[in-house]
Amino acid sequence: KAGVTQTPRYLIKTRGQQVTLSCSPISGHRSVSWYQQTPGQGLQFLFEYFSETQRNKGNFPGRFSGRQFSNSRSEMNVSTLELGDSALYLCASSLNRGGIYGYTFGSGTRLTVV
Amino acid sequence: GQQVMQIPQYQHVQEGEDFTTYCNSSTTLSNIQWYKQRPGGHPVFLIQLVKSGEVKKQKRLTFQFGEAKKNSSLHITATQTTDVGTYFCAGAPEGGSEKLVFGKGTKLTVNP
């Protein structure tokens, strides 16, 4: 079966701009979680969507937002980009909430803010 | 909130040596998961442990869940260059908080 698809794979944006990242989970998976990965900070949880509702949220500013559509596809948006937002953004798909029985990760979107 | 500590942060070994990474949670876990991320890649699910004292093996990899369900270890016997990457543990807290908490990972490098 198809894996988790994240688009785009790479992005270069300028400070102050906004960006939207997309994630299509594995067919049948209703939970999509987003993580930010930077070299020094490991995997930091952004938020989780399940059945189109945000179920959990990490400690990120309000500039980071997301949504999930009825087909379980999810988008995350970052507004007013800062240099520190440069990171690999990973989407994780799971059958159950919270990835408690395991995640399948997408290949990620590498965002560079200049 | 729940914390998952993983040590060591880095480990460099000669090919053929053994490697172990340890994971400790501040709270009791319902299960623990292990992931591997190759350089330039994304985390890939390796295994999940659920029972107290559980031990599972995958070829040269041995995973263990502590008796108190608060700690875990991953041991690799006779490392190979293909084992290079970062190994993450992730704990699911007991008691209904449906949110996995990741450790910061152990980055393994292997000298051929």
Tab-separated table of C-alpha atoms in Angstrom:
chain	number	residue	atom	x	y	z
A	1	LYS	CA	0.000	0.000	0.000
A	2	ALA	CA	1.081	3.582	-0.541
A	3	GLY	CA	3.080	5.198	2.227
A	4	VAL	CA	2.789	8.642	3.730
A	5	THR	CA	3.211	11.340	1.120
A	6	GLN	CA	4.533	14.750	2.014
A	7	THR	CA	4.805	17.624	-0.396
A	8	PRO	CA	6.849	19.498	-1.231
A	9	ARG	CA	10.125	17.773	-0.339
A	10	TYR	CA	12.111	20.995	-0.208
A	11	LEU	CA	11.197	24.618	0.274
A	12	ILE	CA	13.163	27.834	0.491
A	13	LYS	CA	11.302	30.807	1.881
A	14	THR	CA	12.166	34.298	3.004
A	15	ARG	CA	11.678	35.597	6.524
A	16	GLY	CA	8.189	36.966	7.011
A	17	GLN	CA	6.596	34.779	4.368
A	18	GLN	CA	4.165	31.987	5.074
A	19	VAL	CA	4.275	28.368	4.005
A	20	THR	CA	1.841	25.473	3.704
A	21	LEU	CA	2.969	21.861	3.859
A	22	SER	CA	0.838	18.904	2.875
A	23	CYS	CA	0.585	15.329	4.113
A	24	SER	CA	-1.440	12.423	2.784
A	25	PRO	CA	-1.562	9.590	5.336
A	26	ILE	CA	-1.748	5.889	4.668
A	27	SER	CA	-5.167	4.920	3.398
A	28	GLY	CA	-7.426	4.149	6.358
A	29	HIS	CA	-5.313	6.040	8.878
A	30	ARG	CA	-7.286	8.787	10.527
A	31	SER	CA	-4.568	10.300	12.678
A	32	VAL	CA	-1.941	12.677	11.356
A	33	SER	CA	0.694	14.137	13.631
A	34	TRP	CA	3.278	16.744	12.741
A	35	TYR	CA	6.792	16.979	14.100
A	36	GLN	CA	9.590	19.474	13.701
A	37	GLN	CA	13.079	18.032	13.615
A	38	THR	CA	16.204	20.105	14.084
A	39	PRO	CA	19.722	18.811	14.765
A	40	GLY	CA	19.881	19.920	18.361
A	41	GLN	CA	16.276	19.368	19.429
A	42	GLY	CA	15.306	15.972	18.117
A	43	LEU	CA	11.664	15.384	17.250
A	44	GLN	CA	9.391	18.068	18.619
A	45	PHE	CA	5.664	17.477	18.536
A	46	LEU	CA	3.618	20.166	16.824
A	47	PHE	CA	0.067	18.822	16.790
A	48	GLU	CA	-2.134	15.878	16.001
A	49	TYR	CA	-5.303	15.735	13.979
A	50	PHE	CA	-7.782	12.911	14.198
A	51	SER	CA	-11.076	12.863	12.341
A	52	GLU	CA	-10.601	16.488	11.293
A	53	THR	CA	-10.169	17.726	14.881
A	54	GLN	CA	-6.995	18.848	16.572
A	55	ARG	CA	-6.514	16.424	19.470
A	56	ASN	CA	-3.166	17.432	20.899
A	57	LYS	CA	-0.896	20.399	20.573
A	58	GLY	CA	2.777	20.915	21.373
A	59	ASN	CA	4.512	24.024	22.673
A	60	PHE	CA	4.780	26.023	19.510
A	61	PRO	CA	3.621	29.587	18.904
A	62	GLY	CA	0.334	30.343	17.211
A	63	ARG	CA	2.161	30.966	13.945
A	64	PHE	CA	2.065	27.193	13.532
A	65	SER	CA	-1.344	25.882	12.619
A	66	GLY	CA	-2.864	22.951	10.843
A	67	ARG	CA	-5.987	21.310	9.634
A	68	GLN	CA	-7.262	17.985	8.444
A	69	PHE	CA	-9.709	17.315	5.681
A	70	SER	CA	-12.452	14.721	5.480
A	71	ASN	CA	-10.188	12.423	3.448
A	72	SER	CA	-7.639	12.574	6.329
A	73	ARG	CA	-5.153	14.608	4.333
A	74	SER	CA	-3.579	17.273	6.495
A	75	GLU	CA	-1.889	20.584	5.979
A	76	MET	CA	0.234	22.627	8.292
A	77	ASN	CA	0.822	26.313	7.906
A	78	VAL	CA	3.543	28.508	9.297
A	79	SER	CA	3.014	32.233	9.073
A	80	THR	CA	5.531	35.048	9.456
A	81	LEU	CA	8.471	32.725	9.003
A	82	GLU	CA	11.559	33.162	11.161
A	83	LEU	CA	15.082	31.884	10.546
A	84	GLY	CA	14.640	29.464	13.443
A	85	ASP	CA	11.799	27.748	11.620
A	86	SER	CA	14.320	26.123	9.293
A	87	ALA	CA	13.892	22.420	9.948
A	88	LEU	CA	12.696	19.099	8.652
A	89	TYR	CA	8.938	18.842	9.108
A	90	LEU	CA	7.723	15.298	9.424
A	91	CYS	CA	4.216	14.004	9.131
A	92	ALA	CA	3.344	10.800	10.953
A	93	SER	CA	0.327	8.689	10.099
A	94	SER	CA	-1.294	6.239	12.489
A	95	LEU	CA	-4.422	4.160	12.689
A	96	ASN	CA	-5.117	5.141	16.288
A	97	ARG	CA	-4.788	8.401	18.108
A	98	GLY	CA	-1.409	9.591	19.254
A	99	GLY	CA	0.657	6.986	17.482
A	100	ILE	CA	0.345	4.770	20.536
A	101	TYR	CA	0.600	1.670	18.378
A	102	GLY	CA	3.192	3.041	16.022
A	103	TYR	CA	3.713	5.747	13.465
A	104	THR	CA	4.519	5.637	9.795
A	105	PHE	CA	6.467	8.743	8.915
A	106	GLY	CA	6.593	10.543	5.613
A	107	SER	CA	9.880	11.550	4.022
A	108	GLY	CA	9.464	15.062	5.337
A	109	THR	CA	9.579	18.575	3.984
A	110	ARG	CA	12.884	20.339	4.444
A	111	LEU	CA	12.165	24.027	4.976
A	112	THR	CA	14.926	26.588	4.737
A	113	VAL	CA	14.170	30.155	5.777
A	114	VAL	CA	16.591	32.775	4.497
B	1	GLY	CA	4.742	16.446	31.825
B	2	GLN	CA	6.146	13.095	30.882
B	3	GLN	CA	9.787	13.029	29.838
B	4	VAL	CA	11.728	10.363	27.984
B	5	MET	CA	15.483	10.485	28.392
B	6	GLN	CA	17.750	8.606	26.061
B	7	ILE	CA	21.471	7.919	26.511
B	8	PRO	CA	24.017	8.176	25.151
B	9	GLN	CA	23.401	11.027	22.756
B	10	TYR	CA	26.206	9.852	20.469
B	11	GLN	CA	28.024	6.567	20.101
B	12	HIS	CA	30.902	5.787	17.808
B	13	VAL	CA	31.954	2.159	17.426
B	14	GLN	CA	34.245	0.040	15.301
B	15	GLU	CA	32.480	-2.333	12.985
B	16	GLY	CA	31.924	-5.593	14.803
B	17	GLU	CA	31.583	-4.031	18.242
B	18	ASP	CA	28.335	-4.115	20.174
B	19	PHE	CA	26.150	-1.075	20.811
B	20	THR	CA	23.480	-0.303	23.393
B	21	THR	CA	21.171	2.666	23.816
B	22	TYR	CA	19.015	3.219	26.885
B	23	CYS	CA	15.704	4.918	27.331
B	24	ASN	CA	14.180	6.064	30.634
B	25	SER	CA	10.747	7.500	31.217
B	26	SER	CA	9.681	9.674	34.130
B	27	THR	CA	6.330	7.866	34.192
B	28	THR	CA	5.054	4.335	33.645
B	29	LEU	CA	4.477	3.454	30.031
B	30	SER	CA	1.791	1.380	28.381
B	31	ASN	CA	4.221	0.589	25.587
B	32	ILE	CA	7.522	1.688	24.161
B	33	GLN	CA	8.468	1.941	20.517
B	34	TRP	CA	11.803	2.134	18.736
B	35	TYR	CA	12.536	3.906	15.490
B	36	LYS	CA	15.592	4.172	13.281
B	37	GLN	CA	16.418	7.184	11.151
B	38	ARG	CA	19.151	6.768	8.568
B	39	PRO	CA	21.186	9.860	7.663
B	40	GLY	CA	19.095	12.033	5.372
B	41	GLY	CA	16.043	9.840	5.934
B	42	HIS	CA	12.982	9.746	8.105
B	43	PRO	CA	12.241	7.694	11.235
B	44	VAL	CA	11.163	4.140	10.516
B	45	PHE	CA	9.259	2.061	13.047
B	46	LEU	CA	11.267	-0.914	14.285
B	47	ILE	CA	9.286	-2.496	17.076
B	48	GLN	CA	6.826	-2.023	19.919
B	49	LEU	CA	7.127	-3.567	23.381
B	50	VAL	CA	4.071	-3.846	25.579
B	51	LYS	CA	4.643	-6.294	28.409
B	52	SER	CA	6.709	-5.793	31.542
B	53	GLY	CA	10.097	-7.515	31.105
B	54	GLU	CA	9.451	-8.212	27.439
B	55	VAL	CA	12.408	-9.058	25.232
B	56	LYS	CA	12.192	-9.151	21.455
B	57	LYS	CA	14.830	-9.878	18.864
B	58	GLN	CA	15.218	-8.849	15.261
B	59	LYS	CA	18.338	-10.530	13.861
B	60	ARG	CA	21.217	-8.708	15.603
B	61	LEU	CA	18.919	-6.275	17.443
B	62	THR	CA	17.590	-7.067	20.928
B	63	PHE	CA	14.937	-4.881	22.508
B	64	GLN	CA	14.038	-5.013	26.170
B	65	PHE	CA	11.276	-3.422	28.235
B	66	GLY	CA	11.955	-3.014	31.930
B	67	GLU	CA	10.008	-4.752	34.659
B	68	ALA	CA	8.608	-1.457	35.920
B	69	LYS	CA	7.712	-0.401	32.371
B	70	LYS	CA	9.709	2.810	32.738
B	71	ASN	CA	12.853	1.918	30.869
B	72	SER	CA	13.965	0.137	27.749
B	73	SER	CA	17.101	-0.727	25.858
B	74	LEU	CA	18.160	-1.555	22.328
B	75	HIS	CA	21.257	-3.672	21.902
B	76	ILE	CA	22.947	-4.328	18.574
B	77	THR	CA	25.391	-7.215	18.383
B	78	ALA	CA	28.370	-6.989	16.048
B	79	THR	CA	27.509	-3.677	14.418
B	80	GLN	CA	27.699	-3.232	10.686
B	81	THR	CA	27.979	-0.067	8.624
B	82	THR	CA	24.321	-0.500	7.700
B	83	ASP	CA	23.428	0.116	11.365
B	84	VAL	CA	24.481	3.762	11.082
B	85	GLY	CA	21.725	6.202	12.002
B	86	THR	CA	19.850	7.694	14.897
B	87	TYR	CA	17.796	5.415	17.114
B	88	PHE	CA	14.810	6.923	18.875
B	89	CYS	CA	12.675	5.473	21.613
B	90	ALA	CA	9.131	6.715	22.084
B	91	GLY	CA	6.929	6.049	25.061
B	92	ALA	CA	3.148	5.943	25.286
B	93	PRO	CA	2.156	6.953	28.819
B	94	GLU	CA	-0.069	4.668	30.807
B	95	GLY	CA	-3.400	6.101	31.801
B	96	GLY	CA	-4.935	7.421	28.679
B	97	SER	CA	-2.861	10.353	27.475
B	98	GLU	CA	-2.868	9.423	23.825
B	99	LYS	CA	0.375	11.057	22.931
B	100	LEU	CA	3.669	9.434	22.175
B	101	VAL	CA	6.739	11.105	23.694
B	102	PHE	CA	10.052	10.722	21.883
B	103	GLY	CA	13.518	10.621	23.352
B	104	LYS	CA	16.145	12.805	21.694
B	105	GLY	CA	17.775	9.811	20.072
B	106	THR	CA	21.177	8.154	20.011
B	107	LYS	CA	23.256	8.803	16.934
B	108	LEU	CA	25.326	5.767	16.027
B	109	THR	CA	28.323	5.953	13.736
B	110	VAL	CA	30.261	2.851	12.718
B	111	ASN	CA	33.867	2.870	11.601
B	112	PRO	CA	34.497	0.201	8.929
